[in-house]
Tab-separated table of C-alpha atoms in Angstrom:
chain	number	residue	atom	x	y	z
B	13	MET	CA	7.173	-4.753	-11.068
B	14	SER	CA	11.291	-4.659	-11.312
B	15	PRO	CA	12.928	-8.367	-11.010
B	16	ARG	CA	14.086	-8.730	-7.670
B	17	PRO	CA	17.866	-7.693	-7.707
B	18	ARG	CA	20.232	-10.254	-6.430
B	19	ILE	CA	23.882	-9.607	-4.790
B	20	ALA	CA	24.411	-13.420	-3.608
B	21	SER	CA	26.728	-14.418	-6.491
B	22	VAL	CA	28.658	-11.151	-6.336
B	23	THR	CA	32.175	-11.965	-5.367
B	24	MET	CA	34.493	-9.211	-3.622
B	25	ALA	CA	36.545	-9.111	-6.657
B	26	SER	CA	33.450	-8.557	-9.002
B	27	ALA	CA	31.586	-6.371	-6.826
B	28	ALA	CA	34.615	-4.030	-6.558
B	29	ALA	CA	34.953	-3.946	-10.545
B	30	LEU	CA	31.417	-3.229	-10.778
B	31	GLY	CA	31.695	-0.443	-7.783
B	32	LEU	CA	29.220	-3.099	-5.525
B	33	ILE	CA	31.760	-3.491	-2.798
B	34	VAL	CA	31.212	-4.674	0.536
B	35	SER	CA	34.411	-4.046	2.054
B	36	LEU	CA	36.200	-3.290	5.400
B	37	GLY	CA	37.238	0.460	4.593
B	38	VAL	CA	39.055	2.675	7.171
B	39	THR	CA	38.605	2.218	10.775
B	40	PRO	CA	37.166	5.744	12.484
B	41	ILE	CA	39.254	7.742	15.207
B	42	ALA	CA	38.429	7.473	18.584
B	43	ASN	CA	35.976	10.218	19.695
B	44	ALA	CA	34.344	7.971	22.676
B	45	GLU	CA	35.524	7.255	25.959
B	46	PRO	CA	33.763	5.597	28.758
B	47	CYS	CA	37.218	5.215	30.309
B	48	GLU	CA	35.995	5.358	34.030
B	49	GLY	CA	35.868	3.158	36.782
B	50	ALA	CA	35.870	-0.746	36.340
B	51	ALA	CA	35.875	0.004	32.637
B	52	ALA	CA	39.292	2.012	32.973
B	53	GLN	CA	41.052	-0.161	35.119
B	54	ALA	CA	40.270	-3.348	32.685
B	55	GLN	CA	43.475	-4.670	30.862
B	56	PRO	CA	43.627	-6.999	27.437
B	57	LEU	CA	44.969	-10.292	27.604
B	58	PRO	CA	48.034	-10.473	25.624
B	59	ASN	CA	45.993	-11.740	22.340
B	60	GLN	CA	43.628	-9.114	22.758
B	61	ALA	CA	45.976	-5.860	22.586
B	62	PHE	CA	44.770	-5.372	19.247
B	63	GLU	CA	45.109	-1.528	18.211
B	64	ILE	CA	42.598	-1.119	15.469
B	65	PRO	CA	43.982	0.944	12.487
B	66	SER	CA	43.055	4.711	12.067
B	67	PRO	CA	43.830	7.886	10.234
B	68	SER	CA	46.812	10.085	11.099
B	69	ARG	CA	44.078	12.869	12.368
B	70	ILE	CA	43.326	11.950	16.253
B	71	SER	CA	40.276	13.826	17.731
B	72	PRO	CA	39.520	14.456	21.185
B	73	LEU	CA	38.853	11.336	23.160
B	74	ASN	CA	35.390	12.473	24.876
B	75	ARG	CA	32.429	10.936	24.302
B	76	PRO	CA	30.085	11.757	21.113
B	77	ILE	CA	27.702	13.822	22.779
B	78	GLY	CA	25.019	13.642	19.798
B	79	HIS	CA	23.369	11.162	21.977
B	80	LYS	CA	23.626	12.629	25.188
B	81	PRO	CA	20.363	13.235	26.700
B	82	ALA	CA	20.025	16.997	27.919
B	83	GLY	CA	20.317	17.369	31.388
B	84	ALA	CA	22.280	14.042	31.543
B	85	ASN	CA	24.131	13.394	34.941
B	86	ASP	CA	27.527	12.014	33.898
B	87	GLN	CA	28.485	11.217	37.419
B	88	ALA	CA	25.047	9.449	38.534
B	89	ALA	CA	25.350	6.200	40.566
B	90	LEU	CA	24.321	3.018	38.396
B	91	PRO	CA	20.818	1.664	39.082
B	92	LYS	CA	20.636	-1.428	40.982
B	93	LEU	CA	18.857	-4.680	39.621
B	94	GLY	CA	15.421	-5.453	40.407
B	95	LEU	CA	12.306	-3.774	40.664
B	96	LEU	CA	12.844	-0.007	40.972
B	97	PRO	CA	10.532	1.247	43.842
B	98	SER	CA	9.961	4.932	43.036
B	99	ILE	CA	9.031	3.336	39.296
B	100	LEU	CA	6.694	0.796	40.766
B	101	LYS	CA	4.758	3.608	43.147
B	102	ALA	CA	4.616	5.819	40.196
B	103	LEU	CA	3.459	3.151	37.513
B	104	THR	CA	0.016	2.217	39.725
B	105	PRO	CA	-2.448	4.820	39.250
B	106	PRO	CA	-5.946	3.428	38.374
B	107	PRO	CA	-6.503	2.559	34.291
B	108	GLN	CA	-7.471	5.548	32.611
B	109	PRO	CA	-11.369	5.079	31.088
B	110	GLY	CA	-10.826	3.139	27.473
B	111	GLN	CA	-7.098	2.106	28.030
B	112	VAL	CA	-5.957	-0.658	26.035
B	113	ARG	CA	-5.401	-3.745	28.179
B	114	GLN	CA	16.307	-8.579	-3.323
B	115	GLN	CA	18.739	-7.163	-4.234
B	116	ALA	CA	20.515	-4.153	-5.716
B	117	GLY	CA	24.159	-3.373	-5.859
B	118	VAL	CA	25.802	-2.542	-2.567
B	119	VAL	CA	28.885	0.297	-2.312
B	120	PRO	CA	31.840	0.224	-0.007
B	121	THR	CA	31.045	0.742	3.557
B	122	THR	CA	37.572	8.134	6.318
B	123	PRO	CA	35.515	10.143	8.593
B	124	LYS	CA	36.889	13.573	10.518
B	125	PRO	CA	36.472	14.420	13.919
B	126	ALA	CA	33.486	15.875	15.558
B	127	PRO	CA	33.778	19.210	16.925
B	128	VAL	CA	33.048	19.372	20.644
B	129	ALA	CA	30.123	21.845	21.379
B	130	LYS	CA	29.311	23.336	24.743
B	131	PRO	CA	26.130	21.354	25.891
B	132	VAL	CA	23.078	23.368	25.692
B	133	GLU	CA	20.656	22.863	28.590
B	134	PRO	CA	16.894	23.119	27.463
B	135	ALA	CA	14.365	25.711	29.645
B	136	PRO	CA	12.565	23.569	32.171
B	137	ALA	CA	9.492	21.546	30.670
B	138	PRO	CA	5.980	23.191	32.518
B	139	ALA	CA	4.671	21.238	35.318
B	140	ALA	CA	1.958	18.361	34.253
B	141	ALA	CA	0.130	15.346	35.355
B	142	PRO	CA	2.511	12.155	34.972
B	143	PRO	CA	0.804	10.005	32.430
B	144	SER	CA	-0.370	6.808	33.588
B	145	GLY	CA	1.679	3.169	33.130
B	146	PRO	CA	1.988	-0.449	33.646
B	147	PRO	CA	1.981	-1.648	37.298
B	148	GLY	CA	5.537	-2.899	37.326
B	149	THR	CA	9.397	-1.965	35.764
B	150	SER	CA	12.429	-3.683	36.719
B	151	LEU	CA	16.015	-3.411	35.571
B	152	VAL	CA	16.729	-7.155	34.496
B	153	GLY	CA	20.521	-6.950	33.873
B	154	TRP	CA	23.363	-4.894	31.849
B	155	VAL	CA	23.708	-6.332	28.559
B	156	THR	CA	26.860	-4.660	27.778
B	157	GLY	CA	30.324	-3.301	29.974
B	158	PRO	CA	31.812	-4.169	33.064
B	159	ASP	CA	29.100	-5.286	35.165
B	160	SER	CA	27.808	-7.513	32.278
B	161	PRO	CA	27.521	-10.972	32.754
B	162	ASN	CA	28.664	-11.087	29.092
B	163	GLN	CA	31.542	-9.899	29.999
B	164	THR	CA	32.240	-7.848	27.054
B	165	ILE	CA	35.067	-6.323	27.818
B	166	GLN	CA	37.330	-9.220	28.280
B	167	ARG	CA	35.250	-11.332	25.226
B	168	PHE	CA	34.533	-8.486	22.771
B	169	ALA	CA	36.711	-5.739	23.343
B	170	ILE	CA	33.600	-3.647	24.624
B	171	THR	CA	34.155	-1.218	27.329
B	172	GLY	CA	31.132	1.294	26.314
B	173	THR	CA	28.299	1.447	23.712
B	174	ASP	CA	24.647	2.395	23.399
B	175	LEU	CA	21.409	1.563	21.526
B	176	GLY	CA	21.406	-2.278	21.328
B	177	ILE	CA	18.839	-2.387	18.228
B	178	MET	CA	17.182	-6.122	18.136
B	179	TRP	CA	15.485	-7.877	15.312
B	180	ASP	CA	14.650	-11.234	14.906
B	181	ASN	CA	16.751	-12.794	12.317
B	182	GLY	CA	13.995	-14.999	10.674
B	183	ASP	CA	16.474	-17.908	10.400
B	184	PRO	CA	14.711	-21.014	10.588
B	185	THR	CA	17.620	-23.316	10.839
B	186	ASN	CA	19.285	-20.875	13.672
B	187	HIS	CA	16.812	-18.496	14.974
B	188	GLN	CA	18.619	-15.650	16.806
B	189	VAL	CA	17.806	-12.233	17.683
B	190	LEU	CA	21.004	-9.637	16.581
B	191	MET	CA	21.634	-6.365	18.286
B	192	ALA	CA	23.072	-3.603	16.594
B	193	PHE	CA	25.086	-0.868	18.703
B	194	GLY	CA	26.408	2.665	18.168
B	195	ASP	CA	29.561	4.101	19.026
B	196	THR	CA	31.618	1.794	20.739
B	197	ASN	CA	34.750	1.633	22.776
B	198	GLY	CA	37.554	-1.336	23.410
B	199	TYR	CA	39.991	-1.236	26.245
B	200	CYS	CA	41.036	2.203	27.502
B	201	GLY	CA	44.887	1.993	27.564
B	202	ILE	CA	45.018	0.763	23.972
B	203	PRO	CA	45.558	3.982	21.949
B	204	ASN	CA	42.172	5.183	20.239
B	205	LYS	CA	40.649	2.855	22.549
B	206	GLN	CA	39.708	0.488	19.773
B	207	TRP	CA	37.114	2.584	19.270
B	208	ARG	CA	34.469	1.560	16.350
B	209	TYR	CA	31.552	3.372	14.489
B	210	ASN	CA	28.955	0.455	15.577
B	211	ALA	CA	29.126	-3.267	16.330
B	212	LEU	CA	26.836	-6.500	16.591
B	213	PHE	CA	25.819	-9.462	18.745
B	214	ARG	CA	24.020	-12.200	18.303
B	215	SER	CA	22.143	-14.420	20.994
B	216	SER	CA	19.690	-17.282	21.004
B	217	ASP	CA	18.482	-16.634	24.729
B	218	GLY	CA	15.023	-16.693	25.070
B	219	ALA	CA	15.026	-16.962	29.072
B	220	LEU	CA	15.957	-13.464	29.690
B	221	SER	CA	16.252	-13.803	33.334
B	222	ASN	CA	19.557	-12.006	33.898
B	223	THR	CA	20.329	-10.084	30.521
B	224	VAL	CA	20.680	-11.092	27.331
B	225	ALA	CA	23.050	-14.076	27.241
B	226	VAL	CA	25.656	-13.462	24.153
B	227	PRO	CA	27.900	-16.858	23.136
B	228	ASP	CA	31.390	-15.895	22.121
B	229	GLY	CA	32.656	-14.213	18.860
B	230	VAL	CA	34.455	-16.714	16.486
B	231	VAL	CA	36.139	-15.299	13.306
B	232	GLY	CA	34.179	-16.112	10.383
B	233	ASN	CA	31.108	-17.857	11.969
B	234	LYS	CA	27.892	-16.205	10.839
B	235	TYR	CA	25.893	-17.403	13.751
B	236	SER	CA	28.547	-16.851	16.856
B	237	GLY	CA	28.070	-14.128	19.271
B	238	SER	CA	29.354	-11.282	17.339
B	239	PRO	CA	31.130	-10.948	14.363
B	240	VAL	CA	34.818	-10.182	15.179
B	241	TRP	CA	38.143	-9.071	13.474
B	242	ARG	CA	40.023	-11.644	15.529
B	243	GLN	CA	39.083	-13.587	19.036
B	244	GLY	CA	38.281	-11.053	21.546
B	245	ILE	CA	37.501	-8.044	19.373
B	246	SER	CA	34.146	-7.230	17.525
B	247	LYS	CA	34.274	-5.528	14.078
B	248	GLN	CA	32.492	-2.600	12.981
B	249	ILE	CA	30.180	-3.867	10.604
B	250	ILE	CA	29.077	-0.464	8.498
B	251	ASN	CA	31.791	1.356	7.327
B	252	THR	CA	31.439	4.802	5.828
B	253	ILE	CA	30.198	4.391	1.755
B	254	GLY	CA	32.198	7.635	0.923
B	255	GLN	CA	29.115	9.835	-0.110
B	256	ALA	CA	29.971	12.818	2.299
B	257	PRO	CA	32.767	15.095	2.975
B	258	ASP	CA	32.185	15.500	6.669
B	259	GLU	CA	31.441	12.233	8.603
B	260	THR	CA	31.941	11.755	12.367
B	261	GLY	CA	29.354	8.554	12.858
B	262	ILE	CA	27.553	5.902	11.331
B	263	ILE	CA	24.524	5.024	13.718
B	264	PRO	CA	22.503	1.938	13.309
B	265	THR	CA	18.690	3.113	13.773
B	266	ALA	CA	17.029	-0.176	13.346
B	267	GLY	CA	16.893	-3.430	12.112
B	268	VAL	CA	14.668	-6.368	10.198
B	269	ALA	CA	15.040	-9.376	8.375
B	270	VAL	CA	13.283	-10.180	5.114
B	271	GLY	CA	13.724	-12.794	2.452
B	272	GLY	CA	16.756	-14.344	4.475
B	273	ASN	CA	18.661	-11.025	4.487
B	274	GLN	CA	19.578	-8.702	7.444
B	275	LEU	CA	18.743	-4.773	6.790
B	276	LEU	CA	19.807	-2.290	8.913
B	277	ASN	CA	18.565	1.360	8.639
B	278	PHE	CA	21.412	3.682	9.739
B	279	MET	CA	22.195	7.526	9.827
B	280	SER	CA	25.263	8.875	8.514
B	281	ILE	CA	26.296	11.956	11.149
B	282	ARG	CA	27.760	15.307	10.008
B	283	ASP	CA	27.828	16.984	13.190
B	284	TRP	CA	27.320	15.845	16.997
B	285	ASN	CA	25.698	19.248	18.227
B	286	SER	CA	24.525	20.078	21.420
B	287	PRO	CA	23.087	17.094	24.092
B	288	GLY	CA	20.120	15.755	21.944
B	289	SER	CA	20.602	17.560	18.568
B	290	TRP	CA	22.702	16.216	16.161
B	291	SER	CA	22.616	16.658	11.996
B	292	THR	CA	23.085	13.955	9.223
B	293	ASN	CA	24.264	13.702	6.074
B	294	PHE	CA	21.595	11.297	5.118
B	295	SER	CA	20.311	7.966	6.082
B	296	ALA	CA	20.184	4.661	4.211
B	297	ILE	CA	19.710	0.606	4.614
B	298	ALA	CA	22.504	-1.720	4.605
B	299	VAL	CA	22.407	-5.304	3.778
B	300	SER	CA	23.614	-8.661	5.222
B	301	GLN	CA	23.288	-12.070	3.293
B	302	ASP	CA	25.065	-13.592	6.390
B	303	ASN	CA	23.527	-13.347	9.423
B	304	GLY	CA	25.034	-9.858	9.673
B	305	GLU	CA	28.577	-11.052	9.435
B	306	ASN	CA	29.535	-8.607	6.223
B	307	TRP	CA	27.435	-6.025	5.056
B	308	GLY	CA	26.653	-3.777	2.073
B	309	VAL	CA	24.784	-0.347	1.595
B	310	TYR	CA	21.633	-0.246	-0.976
B	311	PRO	CA	23.090	2.988	-2.653
B	312	GLY	CA	19.272	3.514	-3.786
B	313	THR	CA	17.756	4.076	-0.167
B	314	ILE	CA	20.175	7.314	0.762
B	315	ARG	CA	17.882	9.704	1.812
B	316	PRO	CA	19.752	13.411	1.933
B	317	PRO	CA	17.493	15.648	5.058
B	318	THR	CA	15.655	17.410	2.180
B	319	GLY	CA	12.257	17.011	0.533
B	320	GLY	CA	10.491	15.127	2.873
B	321	ASN	CA	13.643	12.663	3.450
B	322	GLU	CA	14.589	14.860	6.798
B	323	ASN	CA	11.728	13.286	8.716
B	324	PHE	CA	13.214	9.631	7.782
B	325	GLN	CA	16.604	10.438	8.841
B	326	MET	CA	16.218	7.872	11.958
B	327	GLY	CA	14.041	5.080	11.519
B	328	ALA	CA	12.285	2.038	13.052
B	329	PHE	CA	11.030	-1.245	11.252
B	330	LEU	CA	7.838	-2.840	11.900
B	331	LYS	CA	6.475	-6.084	11.100
B	332	PRO	CA	2.601	-6.051	11.039
B	333	GLY	CA	-0.115	-8.215	12.199
B	334	PRO	CA	-1.514	-11.342	10.453
B	335	GLY	CA	-2.765	-10.298	7.040
B	336	ASP	CA	-0.741	-7.202	6.557
B	337	PRO	CA	1.783	-7.635	3.599
B	338	TYR	CA	3.699	-4.255	3.938
B	339	LEU	CA	6.566	-3.649	5.901
B	340	TYR	CA	6.082	-0.516	7.856
B	341	SER	CA	9.466	1.736	8.716
B	342	PHE	CA	8.607	4.981	10.752
B	343	GLY	CA	10.776	7.899	10.455
B	344	THR	CA	11.796	10.749	12.658
B	345	PRO	CA	14.218	13.785	11.934
B	346	ASN	CA	17.756	14.406	13.504
B	347	GLY	CA	17.973	14.477	17.146
B	348	ARG	CA	15.139	14.000	19.863
B	349	GLY	CA	12.968	16.832	18.848
B	350	GLY	CA	10.986	15.811	16.020
B	351	SER	CA	7.350	13.906	15.411
B	352	ALA	CA	7.354	10.642	13.814
B	353	TYR	CA	5.928	9.576	10.484
B	354	ILE	CA	5.563	6.260	8.967
B	355	ALA	CA	6.043	4.839	5.345
B	356	ARG	CA	5.054	1.320	3.938
B	357	VAL	CA	6.358	-1.043	0.952
B	358	ALA	CA	6.207	-4.378	-0.141
B	359	PRO	CA	9.041	-6.219	1.442
B	360	ASN	CA	10.722	-7.355	-2.099
B	361	LEU	CA	10.799	-3.418	-2.720
B	362	VAL	CA	12.730	-2.440	0.196
B	363	PRO	CA	16.016	-1.275	-1.654
B	364	ASP	CA	13.232	0.793	-4.181
B	365	LEU	CA	12.353	4.282	-2.671
B	366	SER	CA	10.075	4.808	-5.470
B	367	LYS	CA	7.959	2.012	-4.173
B	368	TYR	CA	7.379	3.529	-0.947
B	369	GLU	CA	4.037	4.985	0.251
B	370	TYR	CA	3.652	7.391	3.044
B	371	TRP	CA	0.774	8.251	5.331
B	372	ASN	CA	-0.858	11.609	5.030
B	373	GLY	CA	-3.251	12.210	8.128
B	374	ASP	CA	-5.215	14.881	6.139
B	375	SER	CA	-6.302	13.107	3.558
B	376	GLY	CA	-6.552	9.626	5.188
B	377	ALA	CA	-4.524	7.869	2.227
B	378	TRP	CA	-1.407	6.450	1.583
B	379	VAL	CA	0.749	8.698	-1.128
B	380	PRO	CA	2.960	6.829	-3.117
B	381	ALA	CA	6.908	7.972	-3.657
B	382	ASN	CA	6.598	11.311	-1.962
B	383	PRO	CA	8.037	11.361	1.554
B	384	ALA	CA	7.007	15.252	1.494
B	385	ALA	CA	3.098	14.306	1.519
B	386	ALA	CA	3.733	12.421	5.024
B	387	THR	CA	2.243	13.843	7.819
B	388	PRO	CA	2.923	13.003	11.899
B	389	VAL	CA	1.560	10.040	13.385
B	390	ILE	CA	3.245	10.682	16.946
B	391	PRO	CA	3.510	14.044	17.812
B	392	GLY	CA	6.909	14.906	19.144
B	393	PRO	CA	9.062	14.670	20.735
B	394	VAL	CA	10.328	11.332	19.759
B	395	SER	CA	13.238	10.183	20.023
B	396	GLU	CA	15.113	6.628	19.379
B	397	MET	CA	11.917	4.841	18.827
B	398	SER	CA	10.810	0.844	18.475
B	399	ALA	CA	7.527	-0.620	17.447
B	400	GLN	CA	5.965	-3.969	17.331
B	401	TYR	CA	2.638	-5.954	17.478
B	402	ASN	CA	1.735	-7.040	20.842
B	403	THR	CA	-0.275	-10.265	20.699
B	404	TYR	CA	-1.472	-9.460	24.684
B	405	LEU	CA	-2.520	-6.178	23.765
B	406	ARG	CA	-3.984	-7.088	19.884
B	407	GLN	CA	-2.465	-3.450	19.454
B	408	TYR	CA	0.315	-2.107	17.673
B	409	LEU	CA	2.915	-0.809	20.704
B	410	ALA	CA	5.592	1.902	20.428
B	411	LEU	CA	8.326	2.782	22.601
B	412	TYR	CA	10.361	6.038	22.628
B	413	GLY	CA	11.776	8.894	24.577
B	414	ASN	CA	9.872	11.926	25.227
B	415	GLY	CA	10.437	15.545	25.673
B	416	SER	CA	11.066	14.985	29.601
B	417	ASN	CA	13.480	11.916	28.866
B	418	ASP	CA	11.077	9.539	30.481
B	419	ILE	CA	10.767	6.602	28.325
B	420	VAL	CA	6.709	6.175	27.159
B	421	MET	CA	4.871	4.056	25.116
B	422	ARG	CA	1.736	4.073	23.007
B	423	THR	CA	-0.706	1.767	21.576
B	424	SER	CA	-2.728	1.899	18.157
B	425	PRO	CA	-4.890	-0.244	16.439
B	426	THR	CA	-2.984	0.128	13.069
B	427	PRO	CA	0.359	1.482	12.203
B	428	GLN	CA	-0.643	4.859	10.888
B	429	GLY	CA	-2.738	5.520	14.208
B	430	PRO	CA	-4.952	6.915	15.783
B	431	TRP	CA	-1.936	6.236	18.598
B	432	GLY	CA	-3.283	6.330	22.260
B	433	PRO	CA	-2.085	8.745	25.014
B	434	GLU	CA	1.593	8.420	26.209
B	435	GLN	CA	1.816	5.559	29.169
B	436	LEU	CA	4.856	6.132	31.547
B	437	LEU	CA	7.548	3.033	31.749
B	438	VAL	CA	10.809	4.777	33.021
B	439	PRO	CA	10.993	8.108	34.657
B	440	GLN	CA	14.164	9.470	33.815
B	441	SER	CA	14.570	11.110	37.548
B	442	GLN	CA	14.223	7.071	38.640
B	443	ILE	CA	17.311	6.198	36.743
B	444	PRO	CA	19.741	9.327	36.828
B	445	GLY	CA	22.290	9.875	34.475
B	446	GLY	CA	20.312	9.980	31.034
B	447	ILE	CA	18.502	6.828	29.742
B	448	TYR	CA	17.375	6.762	26.133
B	449	ALA	CA	17.153	4.459	23.132
B	450	PRO	CA	14.317	1.841	24.430
B	451	PHE	CA	14.221	-1.269	21.925
B	452	LEU	CA	11.763	-3.689	21.742
B	453	HIS	CA	12.883	-7.521	22.270
B	454	PRO	CA	11.390	-8.951	19.215
B	455	TRP	CA	10.441	-12.047	21.270
B	456	SER	CA	8.581	-10.370	24.023
B	457	THR	CA	5.282	-9.592	22.190
B	458	GLY	CA	3.081	-10.423	25.083
B	459	ARG	CA	2.027	-9.109	28.476
B	460	GLU	CA	6.039	-9.328	29.751
B	461	LEU	CA	7.988	-6.775	27.771
B	462	TYR	CA	11.743	-6.760	27.204
B	463	TYR	CA	13.803	-4.034	25.995
B	464	ASN	CA	17.164	-2.764	25.824
B	465	LEU	CA	18.093	0.740	27.264
B	466	SER	CA	20.951	3.085	27.232
B	467	LEU	CA	22.433	4.986	30.285
B	468	TRP	CA	24.480	8.008	29.543
B	469	SER	CA	26.204	8.075	32.587
B	470	ALA	CA	27.508	4.032	32.407
B	471	TYR	CA	27.900	4.500	28.313
B	472	ASN	CA	26.243	1.044	28.042
B	473	VAL	CA	23.260	-0.897	27.779
B	474	MET	CA	20.756	-2.606	30.157
B	475	LEU	CA	17.698	-4.771	29.570
B	476	MET	CA	14.846	-3.773	31.274
B	477	LYS	CA	11.525	-5.566	31.837
B	478	THR	CA	7.587	-4.439	32.005
B	479	ILE	CA	5.147	-6.297	32.764
B	480	LEU	CA	1.675	-4.894	31.001
B	481	PRO	CA	-1.373	-4.606	33.241
């Protein structure tokens, strides 16, 4: 076993000399525009009229269509808070028989504009009986956007964003949930709309009665509500590492805390293609030693989309139940059409891909250092997945979007399966506008499940609640 690598003592100057840099880098150009309704009317306070520096090339100001669910209605009305009656009706069939009630070096973190492809709508899915599911799902409240009690426009210069990947920071001195977001817009009236590749929130809120409450961001305060460039504007946390000639997005897909460090799996986007489809340059793991305030990238974790690594371009970390010493990492290919695969690694060896083992269902064994040996553990389509061990079910639980753009869950006695049938949580027909990316709250491991969910027509994130039977 190699000694545990360290970066704690690497200063900015010495890191630059060694090629182990954590830096702000060049801020990307604007290519997202949820600037409609209340978001379009929002005006910055005088001290928030901050234009983010950007390269000279300016891209079309439109949403990044790669995350758009096929068939999403951009003009759909926003859902109302509280229990969704039609969902309640859809989710009350009788239960089915048998239904289960470190450190390596880091590198620095200037993209080109993404071509805007004409959306291609898929063929209608064949009619099928809806899966059974829990008895009640409700929309708790908006996490981001003009309708959020977090006032993310005024406090963080965030009018629109998506994803909201949540994980426990593992810090006993200041226990928090961290939330990573994808493409992020600021004030619509400022040039380039203060667009950022990604952003981060922090929260100690365990009540979740209205939403995930986020305190103010404070410059240089690693426990404040968000890493900020200056008061009132969240900063981009993961920047380009210069490993791809064409890069139009740096999108987080999973987060986890290990040994006092925050780890964030992300994908480097080459092209946003048609709705539900995109291509990547690679995936990799970023690391922060200061609770998400500053980030670098483990160069040894870069996975180009070849040699089996094409199935690990998007991720979902899973901390196991009692007695299991591994950290698990689900993987899916680009876009929303692929199956889910799984790897495991000792937590202190995350930066070393040669130490990972991949589940091969054909042989029923874990295969070391060979991602091409991985076989599907959940058949596709699986999109934007999250997973955790559930103490109420005493089972592993996975949430994702299926081929009909519904939000579903599966359960399993082990991380590698066998995974049970899909259970419907949120039908896409009941929240029109394109729902995607159900990311579980790490503190809701019992009967009441809380999870973030993105809505394309609002281009913002809402907190959902499902009560398990």
